[in-house]
Coordinates of C-alpha atoms in Angstrom, one line a residue:
M1 CA -43.1 -41.6 -74.7
N2 CA -46.1 -44.0 -74.8
K3 CA -48.2 -41.0 -75.6
L4 CA -46.0 -40.2 -78.7
F5 CA -46.2 -43.8 -80.1
L6 CA -49.9 -43.8 -79.4
I7 CA -50.5 -40.7 -81.4
V8 CA -48.2 -41.6 -84.3
G9 CA -49.9 -44.9 -84.5
F10 CA -53.2 -43.2 -84.7
I11 CA -52.1 -40.8 -87.4
L12 CA -50.8 -43.7 -89.5
L13 CA -54.1 -45.5 -89.0
S14 CA -56.1 -42.4 -89.7
Q15 CA -54.5 -41.9 -93.1
L16 CA -55.6 -45.3 -94.1
T17 CA -59.1 -45.5 -92.5
I18 CA -60.6 -42.1 -91.8
A19 CA -63.8 -41.4 -93.8
Q20 CA -63.5 -44.8 -95.6
D21 CA -67.2 -45.5 -96.1
Y22 CA -66.2 -46.8 -99.5
I23 CA -63.1 -48.3 -101.0
K24 CA -61.6 -47.4 -104.4
H25 CA -60.3 -50.5 -106.1
T26 CA -58.3 -50.4 -109.3
V27 CA -59.1 -53.4 -111.5
K28 CA -56.2 -55.8 -112.2
T29 CA -55.8 -58.5 -114.8
G30 CA -58.2 -61.4 -114.4
E31 CA -60.5 -59.7 -111.9
T32 CA -64.2 -59.9 -112.2
V33 CA -67.2 -58.6 -110.3
Y34 CA -67.6 -62.0 -108.8
S35 CA -64.0 -62.1 -107.6
L36 CA -64.4 -58.6 -106.0
T37 CA -67.5 -59.8 -104.1
K38 CA -65.3 -62.5 -102.6
K39 CA -62.4 -60.2 -101.9
Y40 CA -64.4 -57.6 -100.1
N41 CA -67.3 -59.7 -98.8
V42 CA -70.0 -57.7 -100.5
S43 CA -72.8 -58.7 -102.9
E44 CA -72.8 -58.2 -106.7
A45 CA -75.9 -56.0 -106.3
A46 CA -74.0 -53.6 -104.0
I47 CA -71.2 -53.3 -106.5
Y48 CA -73.6 -52.7 -109.4
Q49 CA -75.5 -50.2 -107.3
L50 CA -72.4 -48.0 -107.0
N51 CA -71.0 -48.9 -110.4
P52 CA -73.9 -49.4 -112.9
D53 CA -71.5 -49.6 -115.9
A54 CA -69.8 -52.6 -114.3
K55 CA -72.7 -54.7 -115.7
S56 CA -71.0 -54.5 -119.1
G57 CA -67.7 -55.9 -117.7
L58 CA -64.6 -54.6 -116.0
S59 CA -61.6 -53.2 -117.8
I60 CA -58.0 -53.3 -116.5
G61 CA -57.2 -50.0 -114.7
K62 CA -60.9 -49.1 -114.1
V63 CA -61.6 -47.6 -110.6
V64 CA -64.5 -49.5 -108.9
I65 CA -66.2 -48.1 -105.8
I66 CA -66.7 -50.9 -103.2
P67 CA -68.9 -50.4 -100.1
N68 CA -66.7 -50.9 -97.0
G69 CA -68.1 -54.2 -95.8
T70 CA -71.7 -53.1 -95.9
T71 CA -74.3 -52.5 -98.5
I72 CA -76.3 -49.3 -98.8
A73 CA -79.2 -49.4 -96.4
N74 CA -82.6 -48.7 -97.9
N75 CA -84.9 -47.6 -95.0
E76 CA -88.1 -47.9 -96.9
N77 CA -90.1 -48.1 -93.7
E78 CA -89.0 -44.5 -92.8
F79 CA -88.9 -42.6 -96.1
E80 CA -88.7 -42.9 -99.8
L81 CA -86.3 -41.0 -102.1
E82 CA -87.1 -39.2 -105.3
Y83 CA -84.5 -37.6 -107.5
D84 CA -84.2 -34.4 -109.3
T85 CA -81.4 -33.9 -111.9
H86 CA -79.0 -31.0 -112.2
K87 CA -76.6 -30.1 -114.9
V88 CA -73.4 -28.8 -113.4
K89 CA -72.5 -25.2 -114.3
R90 CA -69.1 -23.5 -114.4
K91 CA -67.6 -23.0 -110.9
E92 CA -70.1 -25.2 -109.2
T93 CA -68.7 -27.5 -106.6
L94 CA -70.1 -30.4 -104.5
Y95 CA -70.0 -28.0 -101.5
S96 CA -71.9 -25.3 -103.3
L97 CA -74.5 -27.8 -104.6
S98 CA -74.9 -29.3 -101.1
K99 CA -75.8 -25.8 -99.8
R100 CA -78.0 -25.0 -102.7
F101 CA -80.1 -28.2 -102.5
D102 CA -79.8 -28.7 -98.7
V103 CA -78.2 -32.1 -99.0
S104 CA -74.9 -33.3 -97.7
V105 CA -71.8 -33.8 -99.9
D106 CA -71.8 -37.4 -98.8
D107 CA -75.3 -37.9 -100.0
L108 CA -74.5 -36.4 -103.4
K109 CA -71.6 -38.8 -103.7
K110 CA -73.7 -41.7 -102.5
H111 CA -76.3 -41.2 -105.1
N112 CA -73.8 -40.4 -107.8
P113 CA -71.1 -43.0 -107.1
R114 CA -68.8 -42.1 -109.9
L115 CA -68.0 -38.9 -107.9
Y116 CA -66.0 -41.0 -105.5
A117 CA -63.6 -41.8 -108.3
E118 CA -63.6 -38.6 -110.4
P119 CA -64.1 -34.9 -109.8
L120 CA -67.3 -32.9 -110.6
K121 CA -67.1 -31.3 -114.0
K122 CA -69.0 -28.7 -115.9
G123 CA -71.8 -30.3 -118.0
D124 CA -72.1 -33.4 -115.6
V125 CA -75.7 -34.3 -115.0
I126 CA -76.1 -35.6 -111.4
K127 CA -79.0 -36.9 -109.4
I128 CA -80.2 -34.8 -106.4
P129 CA -81.9 -36.9 -103.8
L130 CA -85.2 -35.5 -102.6
L131 CA -87.1 -36.5 -99.5
K132 CA -90.5 -37.7 -100.8
E133 CA -92.5 -38.0 -97.6
F134 CA -92.2 -39.5 -94.1
E135 CA -93.8 -39.4 -90.7
T136 CA -91.5 -40.1 -87.8
A137 CA -89.7 -38.6 -84.9
V138 CA -86.0 -38.3 -85.1
S139 CA -84.0 -37.8 -82.0
T140 CA -81.1 -35.5 -82.7
K141 CA -79.2 -36.6 -79.5
D142 CA -79.9 -38.3 -76.3
N143 CA -82.4 -36.4 -74.0
D144 CA -82.5 -33.4 -76.3
T145 CA -84.4 -31.9 -79.1
V146 CA -86.7 -34.2 -81.1
L147 CA -87.7 -33.3 -84.7
V148 CA -91.4 -34.1 -85.1
V149 CA -92.1 -34.3 -88.8
K150 CA -95.8 -33.8 -89.6
Q151 CA -97.1 -34.8 -93.0
S152 CA -100.3 -33.2 -94.3
K153 CA -102.1 -35.0 -97.0
I154 CA -104.7 -32.9 -98.8
T155 CA -107.2 -33.5 -101.6
H156 CA -107.9 -30.5 -103.7
I157 CA -110.6 -30.4 -106.4
V158 CA -109.8 -28.0 -109.3
V159 CA -112.4 -25.3 -109.8
A160 CA -112.9 -22.8 -112.6
K161 CA -110.2 -20.1 -113.1
E162 CA -107.7 -21.9 -110.9
T163 CA -104.1 -22.0 -112.0
K164 CA -101.2 -24.3 -111.0
Y165 CA -99.4 -21.2 -109.6
G166 CA -102.4 -20.3 -107.5
I167 CA -102.9 -23.8 -106.1
A168 CA -99.2 -24.2 -105.3
K169 CA -99.1 -20.8 -103.6
Q170 CA -102.2 -21.7 -101.6
Y171 CA -100.5 -24.8 -100.1
G172 CA -97.0 -23.3 -99.7
I173 CA -95.3 -25.5 -102.3
T174 CA -93.8 -24.8 -105.7
V175 CA -95.4 -25.5 -109.1
A176 CA -92.6 -28.1 -109.7
E177 CA -93.6 -29.9 -106.5
L178 CA -97.3 -29.7 -107.4
E179 CA -96.6 -31.3 -110.9
K180 CA -94.3 -33.9 -109.4
Q181 CA -97.0 -35.0 -107.0
N182 CA -99.6 -34.9 -109.8
P183 CA -97.9 -35.7 -113.1
V184 CA -101.2 -35.7 -114.9
I185 CA -101.4 -31.9 -114.7
Q186 CA -98.2 -31.2 -116.5
S187 CA -100.1 -30.7 -119.7
G188 CA -102.7 -28.4 -117.9
L189 CA -105.5 -28.3 -115.4
K190 CA -109.0 -29.5 -115.9
I191 CA -112.1 -28.5 -113.9
G192 CA -113.0 -31.2 -111.4
Q193 CA -109.6 -32.9 -111.3
E194 CA -108.7 -34.3 -108.0
L195 CA -105.2 -33.4 -106.9
K196 CA -103.2 -35.1 -104.1
I197 CA -101.1 -32.6 -102.3
V198 CA -98.5 -33.5 -99.6
K199 CA -97.1 -30.8 -97.3
V200 CA -94.3 -31.6 -94.9
E201 CA -93.8 -29.4 -91.8
D202 CA -91.1 -29.9 -89.2
I203 CA -91.7 -28.6 -85.7
P204 CA -88.8 -29.0 -83.2
T205 CA -89.9 -29.9 -79.6
E206 CA -88.1 -31.1 -76.5
D207 CA -88.2 -34.7 -75.7
N208 CA -91.0 -34.1 -73.1
G209 CA -93.2 -32.6 -75.8
T210 CA -92.7 -28.9 -74.9
P211 CA -91.6 -26.5 -77.6
T212 CA -88.1 -25.3 -78.0
N213 CA -87.0 -21.6 -77.8
F214 CA -88.8 -20.8 -81.0
E215 CA -92.4 -19.9 -81.9
Y216 CA -94.1 -20.8 -85.2
Y217 CA -96.4 -18.7 -87.4
S218 CA -98.2 -19.7 -90.6
V219 CA -97.7 -17.1 -93.3
Q220 CA -100.9 -15.5 -94.6
E221 CA -101.7 -14.4 -98.1
K222 CA -101.1 -10.7 -97.5
D223 CA -98.0 -11.0 -95.3
T224 CA -94.9 -9.2 -96.4
F225 CA -91.4 -9.1 -94.9
Y226 CA -92.1 -5.5 -93.8
S227 CA -95.4 -6.4 -92.0
L228 CA -93.8 -9.5 -90.3
S229 CA -90.8 -7.5 -89.2
K230 CA -93.1 -5.0 -87.5
S231 CA -95.3 -7.6 -85.8
L232 CA -92.4 -9.8 -84.7
G233 CA -89.9 -7.1 -83.9
L234 CA -87.3 -8.6 -86.2
T235 CA -85.5 -7.3 -89.2
E236 CA -86.0 -8.9 -92.6
E237 CA -82.4 -10.3 -92.5
Q238 CA -83.1 -11.9 -89.1
I239 CA -86.3 -13.5 -90.4
K240 CA -84.4 -15.0 -93.3
S241 CA -81.6 -16.2 -91.1
Y242 CA -84.1 -18.2 -89.0
N243 CA -85.8 -19.4 -92.2
P244 CA -83.4 -19.9 -95.0
K245 CA -86.1 -21.1 -97.4
F246 CA -87.7 -17.6 -97.2
S247 CA -84.8 -16.2 -99.2
D248 CA -86.7 -16.9 -102.4
G249 CA -89.8 -15.1 -101.1
L250 CA -92.9 -15.6 -98.9
K251 CA -95.6 -18.1 -99.7
A252 CA -98.9 -18.4 -98.0
G253 CA -99.0 -21.5 -95.7
M254 CA -95.3 -21.5 -95.1
L255 CA -94.3 -22.1 -91.5
L256 CA -92.2 -19.2 -90.1
K257 CA -89.9 -19.8 -87.2
Y258 CA -89.0 -17.0 -84.8
P259 CA -87.4 -16.9 -81.3
K260 CA -89.6 -16.7 -78.2
E261 CA -89.7 -13.4 -76.3
G262 CA -86.8 -13.3 -73.9
S263 CA -84.5 -15.6 -75.8
V264 CA -81.0 -14.4 -76.3
V265 CA -80.2 -14.5 -80.0
V266 CA -77.6 -13.5 -82.5
E267 CA -78.3 -12.5 -86.1
M268 CA -77.9 -15.9 -87.7
G269 CA -80.8 -17.1 -85.5
S270 CA -79.3 -19.4 -82.9
T271 CA -80.5 -19.3 -79.3
I272 CA -77.3 -18.7 -77.4
A273 CA -76.4 -19.4 -73.8
Y274 CA -74.1 -17.1 -71.9
S275 CA -72.0 -17.5 -68.8
E276 CA -70.0 -14.6 -67.2
G277 CA -70.3 -12.6 -70.4
K278 CA -68.9 -15.4 -72.5
T279 CA -70.9 -17.4 -75.1
K280 CA -71.5 -21.0 -74.0
L281 CA -71.7 -22.8 -77.3
V282 CA -71.9 -26.2 -75.8
D283 CA -75.3 -25.3 -74.4
S284 CA -76.5 -23.9 -77.7
I285 CA -75.9 -26.7 -80.1
R286 CA -78.5 -26.9 -82.9
N287 CA -76.7 -28.6 -85.8
Y288 CA -76.0 -32.3 -85.2
D289 CA -74.7 -33.1 -88.7
K290 CA -71.4 -34.9 -88.7
K291 CA -68.7 -32.3 -88.9
K292 CA -66.1 -32.8 -91.6
L293 CA -62.7 -31.5 -90.4
A294 CA -59.3 -31.6 -92.0
I295 CA -56.1 -31.3 -89.9
M296 CA -53.0 -30.2 -91.7
L297 CA -49.9 -30.5 -89.5
P298 CA -46.1 -31.0 -90.1
F299 CA -45.8 -34.5 -88.8
R300 CA -43.0 -35.2 -91.4
L301 CA -43.6 -38.9 -91.0
N302 CA -41.4 -39.5 -94.1
Q303 CA -38.4 -38.6 -91.8
V304 CA -39.3 -41.0 -89.0
P305 CA -36.7 -43.9 -89.1
D306 CA -38.3 -47.2 -89.9
S307 CA -35.3 -49.4 -89.1
S308 CA -35.6 -49.8 -85.4
R309 CA -37.8 -48.9 -82.4
T310 CA -34.8 -47.3 -80.7
L311 CA -34.1 -44.9 -83.6
K312 CA -37.8 -44.0 -83.7
K313 CA -37.8 -43.3 -80.0
E314 CA -34.7 -41.2 -80.3
H315 CA -36.2 -39.2 -83.2
L316 CA -39.5 -38.6 -81.3
E317 CA -37.6 -37.5 -78.2
T318 CA -35.2 -35.0 -79.9
N319 CA -37.4 -33.5 -82.7
R320 CA -38.9 -30.4 -81.2
L321 CA -41.2 -29.6 -84.1
L322 CA -42.6 -33.2 -84.2
N323 CA -43.1 -33.0 -80.4
A324 CA -45.0 -29.8 -80.6
T325 CA -47.1 -31.1 -83.5
L326 CA -47.9 -34.4 -81.8
D327 CA -48.9 -32.5 -78.6
F328 CA -51.2 -30.2 -80.6
Y329 CA -52.7 -33.2 -82.4
S330 CA -53.3 -35.0 -79.1
G331 CA -55.4 -32.0 -77.9
V332 CA -57.4 -32.2 -81.2
L333 CA -58.2 -35.8 -80.5
V334 CA -59.4 -35.1 -77.0
A335 CA -61.7 -32.3 -78.3
V336 CA -63.2 -34.6 -81.0
D337 CA -63.8 -37.4 -78.4
S338 CA -65.2 -35.0 -75.8
L339 CA -67.9 -33.7 -78.1
K340 CA -69.2 -37.2 -78.7
S341 CA -71.0 -37.0 -75.4
H342 CA -72.8 -33.9 -76.7
G343 CA -74.0 -35.7 -79.8
I344 CA -71.4 -34.2 -82.2
S345 CA -69.4 -36.7 -84.3
T346 CA -66.5 -35.7 -86.5
D347 CA -65.1 -37.0 -89.8
L348 CA -61.4 -36.3 -89.3
K349 CA -59.1 -36.2 -92.3
V350 CA -55.4 -36.0 -91.2
I351 CA -52.9 -34.6 -93.7
D352 CA -49.1 -34.5 -93.2
T353 CA -47.9 -31.2 -94.7
E354 CA -44.3 -32.4 -94.2
N355 CA -43.5 -28.7 -93.6
D356 CA -42.7 -28.6 -97.4
Y357 CA -44.3 -26.0 -99.6
V358 CA -43.7 -27.9 -102.9
R359 CA -44.9 -31.2 -101.6
L360 CA -47.9 -29.6 -100.0
S361 CA -48.8 -27.9 -103.2
K362 CA -48.7 -31.2 -105.0
K363 CA -50.9 -32.8 -102.4
L364 CA -53.4 -30.0 -102.7
D365 CA -53.7 -30.8 -106.4
E366 CA -54.5 -34.5 -105.5
L367 CA -56.7 -34.0 -102.4
D368 CA -60.4 -33.3 -102.5
L369 CA -61.2 -31.1 -99.6
S370 CA -64.4 -29.6 -101.1
D371 CA -66.5 -31.5 -98.6
R372 CA -64.7 -30.2 -95.5
D373 CA -66.5 -27.8 -93.1
A374 CA -63.1 -26.4 -92.0
V375 CA -59.4 -27.0 -92.2
I376 CA -57.2 -26.5 -89.1
G377 CA -53.6 -25.7 -90.2
P378 CA -51.0 -25.7 -91.6
M379 CA -48.9 -24.3 -88.8
F380 CA -46.6 -22.1 -90.8
P381 CA -47.7 -19.0 -92.6
K382 CA -46.4 -19.7 -96.1
N383 CA -48.1 -23.1 -96.2
L384 CA -51.3 -21.9 -94.6
E385 CA -51.6 -19.0 -97.1
R386 CA -51.2 -21.6 -100.0
V387 CA -54.0 -23.8 -98.6
A388 CA -56.3 -20.8 -97.9
T389 CA -55.8 -19.5 -101.4
V390 CA -56.6 -22.9 -103.0
L391 CA -59.8 -23.4 -100.8
E392 CA -61.0 -19.8 -101.0
A393 CA -63.2 -20.4 -104.1
N394 CA -65.1 -23.1 -102.2
H395 CA -65.5 -20.9 -99.1
I396 CA -63.8 -23.4 -96.9
P397 CA -62.5 -21.8 -93.7
V398 CA -58.8 -22.3 -93.0
I399 CA -57.7 -21.8 -89.4
S400 CA -54.2 -20.7 -88.4
P401 CA -53.7 -22.4 -85.1
I402 CA -50.4 -21.3 -83.7
S403 CA -48.3 -18.9 -85.8
Q404 CA -48.0 -15.4 -84.4
R405 CA -46.6 -14.0 -87.7
D406 CA -48.6 -11.6 -89.9
L407 CA -50.6 -13.5 -92.5
K408 CA -51.9 -12.4 -95.9
L409 CA -55.5 -13.0 -95.1
T410 CA -57.9 -14.4 -97.7
S411 CA -61.6 -14.2 -97.2
N412 CA -61.7 -17.7 -95.7
T413 CA -58.7 -17.3 -93.3
F414 CA -59.2 -17.4 -89.5
Q415 CA -56.2 -16.2 -87.5
T416 CA -56.6 -17.5 -84.0
I417 CA -53.7 -15.6 -82.6
P418 CA -54.5 -12.0 -81.6
S419 CA -52.2 -9.4 -83.1
S420 CA -49.5 -7.9 -81.0
I421 CA -50.8 -4.4 -81.7
A422 CA -54.2 -5.2 -80.4
M423 CA -52.7 -6.7 -77.3
R424 CA -50.4 -3.7 -76.8
D425 CA -53.3 -1.3 -77.1
K426 CA -55.5 -3.2 -74.7
M427 CA -52.7 -3.2 -72.1
I428 CA -52.2 0.5 -72.5
E429 CA -55.9 1.0 -72.0
Y430 CA -55.8 -1.1 -68.9
L431 CA -52.9 1.0 -67.5
Q432 CA -54.7 4.2 -68.2
K433 CA -57.9 3.0 -66.6
N434 CA -56.1 2.1 -63.4
L435 CA -53.6 4.9 -63.1
T436 CA -54.2 7.4 -60.3
I437 CA -51.2 8.8 -58.5
Q438 CA -48.7 6.1 -59.4
N439 CA -45.2 6.9 -60.5
V440 CA -44.6 5.4 -64.0
V441 CA -41.1 4.6 -65.2
L442 CA -40.2 3.2 -68.6
I443 CA -37.1 1.2 -69.1
T444 CA -36.3 0.6 -72.8
D445 CA -33.6 0.5 -75.5
S446 CA -32.9 2.3 -78.7
K447 CA -34.5 -0.4 -80.8
S448 CA -37.9 0.2 -79.2
S449 CA -38.4 3.9 -80.1
A450 CA -41.8 3.4 -81.6
I451 CA -43.4 2.0 -78.3
K452 CA -41.4 4.6 -76.3
D453 CA -42.9 7.4 -78.3
L454 CA -46.4 5.9 -78.0
L455 CA -46.1 5.6 -74.2
K456 CA -44.8 9.1 -73.8
E457 CA -47.9 10.3 -75.7
K458 CA -50.3 8.2 -73.5
F459 CA -48.6 9.0 -70.2
P460 CA -47.4 12.7 -70.1
N461 CA -45.6 12.3 -66.8
L462 CA -43.7 9.2 -67.8
Q463 CA -40.0 8.9 -66.8
V464 CA -37.9 7.3 -69.5
M465 CA -34.8 5.4 -68.7
M466 CA -32.6 4.1 -71.6
A467 CA -30.6 0.9 -71.0
N468 CA -26.8 1.2 -71.0
D469 CA -25.5 0.0 -74.4
D470 CA -29.0 -1.4 -74.9
E471 CA -27.9 -4.3 -72.7
Y472 CA -28.4 -3.5 -69.0
V473 CA -29.5 -1.1 -66.2
V474 CA -27.8 -0.3 -62.9
P475 CA -30.1 -0.7 -59.9
D476 CA -28.9 2.6 -58.4
H477 CA -30.0 4.4 -61.6
V478 CA -33.4 2.8 -61.4
K479 CA -33.7 3.8 -57.7
K480 CA -33.3 7.5 -58.5
R481 CA -36.5 7.3 -60.4
L482 CA -38.6 5.7 -57.7
Y483 CA -40.6 7.2 -54.9
K484 CA -41.0 5.7 -51.4
E485 CA -44.2 7.5 -50.6
K486 CA -46.2 6.1 -53.6
E487 CA -46.6 3.0 -55.7
N488 CA -44.2 2.7 -58.6
W489 CA -45.0 1.1 -62.0
V490 CA -42.0 0.0 -64.0
L491 CA -42.7 -0.7 -67.7
V492 CA -40.2 -2.8 -69.6
E493 CA -40.2 -2.5 -73.4
T494 CA -37.6 -4.4 -75.3
Q495 CA -37.0 -7.4 -77.5
N496 CA -33.6 -8.1 -75.9
N497 CA -33.8 -11.2 -73.7
G498 CA -30.7 -10.2 -71.7
L499 CA -32.1 -6.8 -70.9
V500 CA -35.4 -8.3 -69.7
V501 CA -33.5 -10.6 -67.2
N502 CA -31.3 -7.7 -66.1
V503 CA -34.3 -5.4 -65.4
I504 CA -36.2 -8.1 -63.5
T505 CA -33.2 -8.7 -61.2
A506 CA -32.5 -5.0 -60.8
V507 CA -36.1 -4.0 -59.9
N508 CA -36.4 -7.0 -57.5
A509 CA -33.3 -5.8 -55.6
L510 CA -35.3 -2.6 -54.8
K511 CA -38.5 -4.3 -53.8
A512 CA -37.7 -4.4 -50.1
K513 CA -37.6 -0.6 -49.8
Y514 CA -40.0 0.5 -52.6
D515 CA -43.6 -0.4 -53.5
V516 CA -42.9 -1.4 -57.1
K517 CA -44.8 -3.4 -59.7
L518 CA -43.5 -4.6 -63.1
F519 CA -45.5 -4.3 -66.4
T520 CA -45.0 -4.7 -70.2
T521 CA -47.3 -4.0 -73.1
S522 CA -45.4 -6.7 -75.1
S523 CA -46.7 -10.2 -75.7
S524 CA -43.3 -11.5 -77.1
A525 CA -41.5 -14.6 -75.9
Q526 CA -38.8 -12.5 -74.1
F527 CA -40.9 -12.7 -70.9
K528 CA -41.5 -16.4 -71.1
N529 CA -39.7 -18.9 -68.8
K530 CA -38.2 -16.2 -66.5
D531 CA -37.7 -16.5 -62.7
N532 CA -41.3 -17.0 -61.5
Y533 CA -40.3 -16.0 -57.9
Q534 CA -39.1 -12.6 -59.0
L535 CA -42.0 -12.1 -61.3
A536 CA -44.4 -13.0 -58.6
N537 CA -42.6 -10.7 -56.1
L538 CA -43.2 -7.8 -58.6
N539 CA -46.8 -8.7 -59.4
F540 CA -45.7 -8.8 -63.1
C541 CA -48.7 -7.8 -65.3
F542 CA -48.8 -8.4 -69.0
P543 CA -51.0 -9.2 -72.0
S544 CA -51.2 -12.9 -72.9
I545 CA -52.7 -15.1 -75.6
D546 CA -53.5 -17.8 -73.1
L547 CA -53.9 -18.2 -69.4
E548 CA -52.2 -21.1 -67.8
V549 CA -54.4 -23.7 -66.2
H550 CA -53.3 -25.0 -62.8
S551 CA -53.5 -28.8 -62.3
D552 CA -53.5 -28.6 -58.6
E553 CA -56.8 -26.6 -58.3
E554 CA -59.4 -27.9 -55.9
I555 CA -61.8 -28.4 -58.7
P556 CA -59.9 -30.3 -61.4
N557 CA -60.2 -29.2 -65.0
P558 CA -62.2 -31.8 -66.9
F559 CA -59.9 -31.6 -69.9
V560 CA -56.8 -32.1 -67.8
E561 CA -58.4 -35.1 -66.1
K562 CA -59.4 -36.6 -69.5
Y563 CA -56.0 -35.9 -71.0
V564 CA -54.1 -37.5 -68.1
T565 CA -56.4 -40.5 -68.2
T566 CA -55.8 -40.9 -72.0
Y567 CA -52.1 -40.2 -72.2
G568 CA -50.7 -40.6 -68.7
V569 CA -49.2 -37.1 -68.6
T570 CA -50.4 -33.6 -68.0
P571 CA -51.1 -31.5 -71.2
N572 CA -48.6 -28.8 -72.2
R573 CA -49.6 -25.5 -73.9
F574 CA -49.5 -27.1 -77.4
A575 CA -51.9 -29.9 -76.4
I576 CA -54.2 -27.3 -74.7
R577 CA -54.1 -25.1 -77.7
G578 CA -55.0 -28.0 -79.9
F579 CA -58.0 -28.8 -77.7
D580 CA -59.2 -25.2 -77.4
V581 CA -58.9 -24.4 -81.2
T582 CA -60.6 -27.6 -82.2
M583 CA -63.4 -27.3 -79.6
D584 CA -64.2 -23.8 -80.7
V585 CA -64.3 -24.6 -84.4
L586 CA -66.5 -27.7 -83.9
L587 CA -68.9 -25.9 -81.5
R588 CA -69.2 -22.9 -83.8
L589 CA -70.1 -25.3 -86.6
S590 CA -72.6 -27.0 -84.4
V591 CA -74.3 -23.7 -83.4
S592 CA -74.3 -21.7 -86.7
G593 CA -73.5 -24.4 -89.3
N594 CA -71.1 -22.0 -91.0
L595 CA -67.8 -20.7 -89.5
M596 CA -68.0 -17.4 -91.3
D597 CA -71.4 -16.7 -89.8
S598 CA -70.2 -17.9 -86.4
A599 CA -68.0 -14.8 -86.1
M600 CA -71.2 -13.1 -84.9
L601 CA -71.5 -15.4 -81.9
G602 CA -69.4 -13.3 -79.6
E603 CA -66.5 -14.3 -77.3
T604 CA -65.9 -17.9 -76.3
E605 CA -63.5 -19.3 -73.7
Y606 CA -62.1 -22.8 -73.1
V607 CA -59.2 -24.2 -71.0
E608 CA -56.6 -21.6 -71.6
N609 CA -57.7 -19.6 -74.7
R610 CA -60.4 -17.1 -75.8
F611 CA -61.8 -16.5 -79.2
N612 CA -63.7 -13.5 -80.6
Y613 CA -63.4 -13.1 -84.3
M614 CA -63.5 -9.8 -86.1
N615 CA -64.2 -9.7 -89.8
M616 CA -61.4 -7.6 -91.4
V617 CA -62.1 -5.0 -94.0
D618 CA -59.6 -6.5 -96.4
G619 CA -61.0 -10.0 -95.8
G620 CA -60.5 -12.8 -93.4
F621 CA -61.1 -13.0 -89.6
Y622 CA -58.8 -12.1 -86.7
N623 CA -59.2 -13.3 -83.1
N624 CA -59.4 -10.3 -80.9
A625 CA -59.8 -12.0 -77.5
F626 CA -56.9 -12.5 -75.1
Y627 CA -56.1 -11.9 -71.4
I628 CA -54.5 -9.2 -69.2
A629 CA -52.8 -11.4 -66.6
R630 CA -50.8 -10.9 -63.4
Y631 CA -48.5 -13.1 -61.3
K632 CA -49.7 -13.7 -57.7
E633 CA -47.5 -14.2 -54.6
D634 CA -48.2 -17.9 -54.7
L635 CA -46.6 -18.1 -58.2
T636 CA -49.8 -18.7 -60.0
I637 CA -51.1 -16.4 -62.8
E638 CA -54.5 -14.7 -62.4
K639 CA -56.8 -13.2 -64.9
V640 CA -57.1 -9.4 -64.5
E641 CA -59.2 -8.8 -67.6

């Protein structure tokens, strides 16, 4: 119960404080800039910096951006900023501009403060911060990669027949950059002019000075993508994925990055670590930018009684949806906290969907999610489809965390739950691969004719036994289909919970005299929470979305230990699901920088869940990773595949 109050308190606090680098203040009667400085303990200069028009006075109802207790730092000793301007075109968003100009959405807002108070509109002219020059070493995280930034200052004397284009190309910069560094040449070049040219190159090295898993090559005048692909053994697409700036073409003097020989890579250009056939993203982190994540869950805080602690406690104890939601969210928080030790920080925006489609739609009209790297949730299909549709234009991934129902996938939807058809097919494949001389018996009902016909096609010698009245089987009737001299496989295919219980009991009664094992190709809930002793006795084998972690293992699971330390209880499957989904999303963003591209990373595995996304022909991504599991005699469940 303490865990529930702790999480609810955190949610309420989060909705007030998360991502509050700035405060939006609506001016009231009698307020002045001076009174605001006293109220928020900031300087007038800080207010004017974010609100230049405030110098002409404040009007009632005006929204003023206030720095949250600090003024904007100006690290002049490290770098200076210059600005370019951009006129916003139709359909452009802060997210698309951040990708185009390689600057974060936060920085765009910081240098265009009005964007904190109003949305971006077509025709707006905004400032784009540009790094002028610097020479320093920036550690991306403790004891890890260091970015050494090398500044090359060059003096160039203009000679006859030289052009601005030729000079810019010679030094691997654009004509605009050349003119910006030398404003005097905007009207034209003159023989003998002395130009100052600054080139900035960044070369990643380890903290001990040794190179990373990449080599570097200076592009020559006659190099082409074709010649480079031949010499480096890479495709043009791979070269561009390692060097996004090359998408606009090659320029002599550019520094080209490519993986060292022997490095394991995927197409978007990460060096990826593997363990037991699974991708270990935590050992492959290359993007240490703060991750911007939104969590949309049905907390329904508006329904929590506010009259007394007793009523709140009763509500928390009896509301099953709220309990599942809080458990999932508790796992999210542990994932976010765990990644801090790997240098990954997260800006978490928590949104209560209230499990109400109409209210959620209204919230989406008011919320600005354009800066989010990904959105986890909502839980229920109708709400998730609404969110995914709204965010599709901005290419913001929306992750379905729990629902097993079919979704209408948009191009930005990630369904983390494998399809029942994929799991069924994999289970059939497993049975076919391991079948030798076993006797195979199918027990089913009239409502499961599709799977019955499929299994008869896959197993020609299959014996089919229909349940009496679709409700039960008689042990003696089952016994007539078994052999004492060989192993017997009994497959159960039904959605009838009562029939499942009946078959398990009936087959168990025959176990003493027959070598019999129980199977199903179904991943449905009918096989959950049954008698573990009977299932273990029959070595029950089945496809499963997750694989239960055992808290009594000799080597404790780090997540379970951390969870128990934090909340005082062991995590249930919802908490573990929240941890696994969030960990996978954040690590994929930390390796590839883009969740859509991360689908190429291969299969990942965490506490109880696997993820391996397939890009669907009709759009969206489906997780195709799961387990074939089997009960052992000691009542634990082991991974078969």
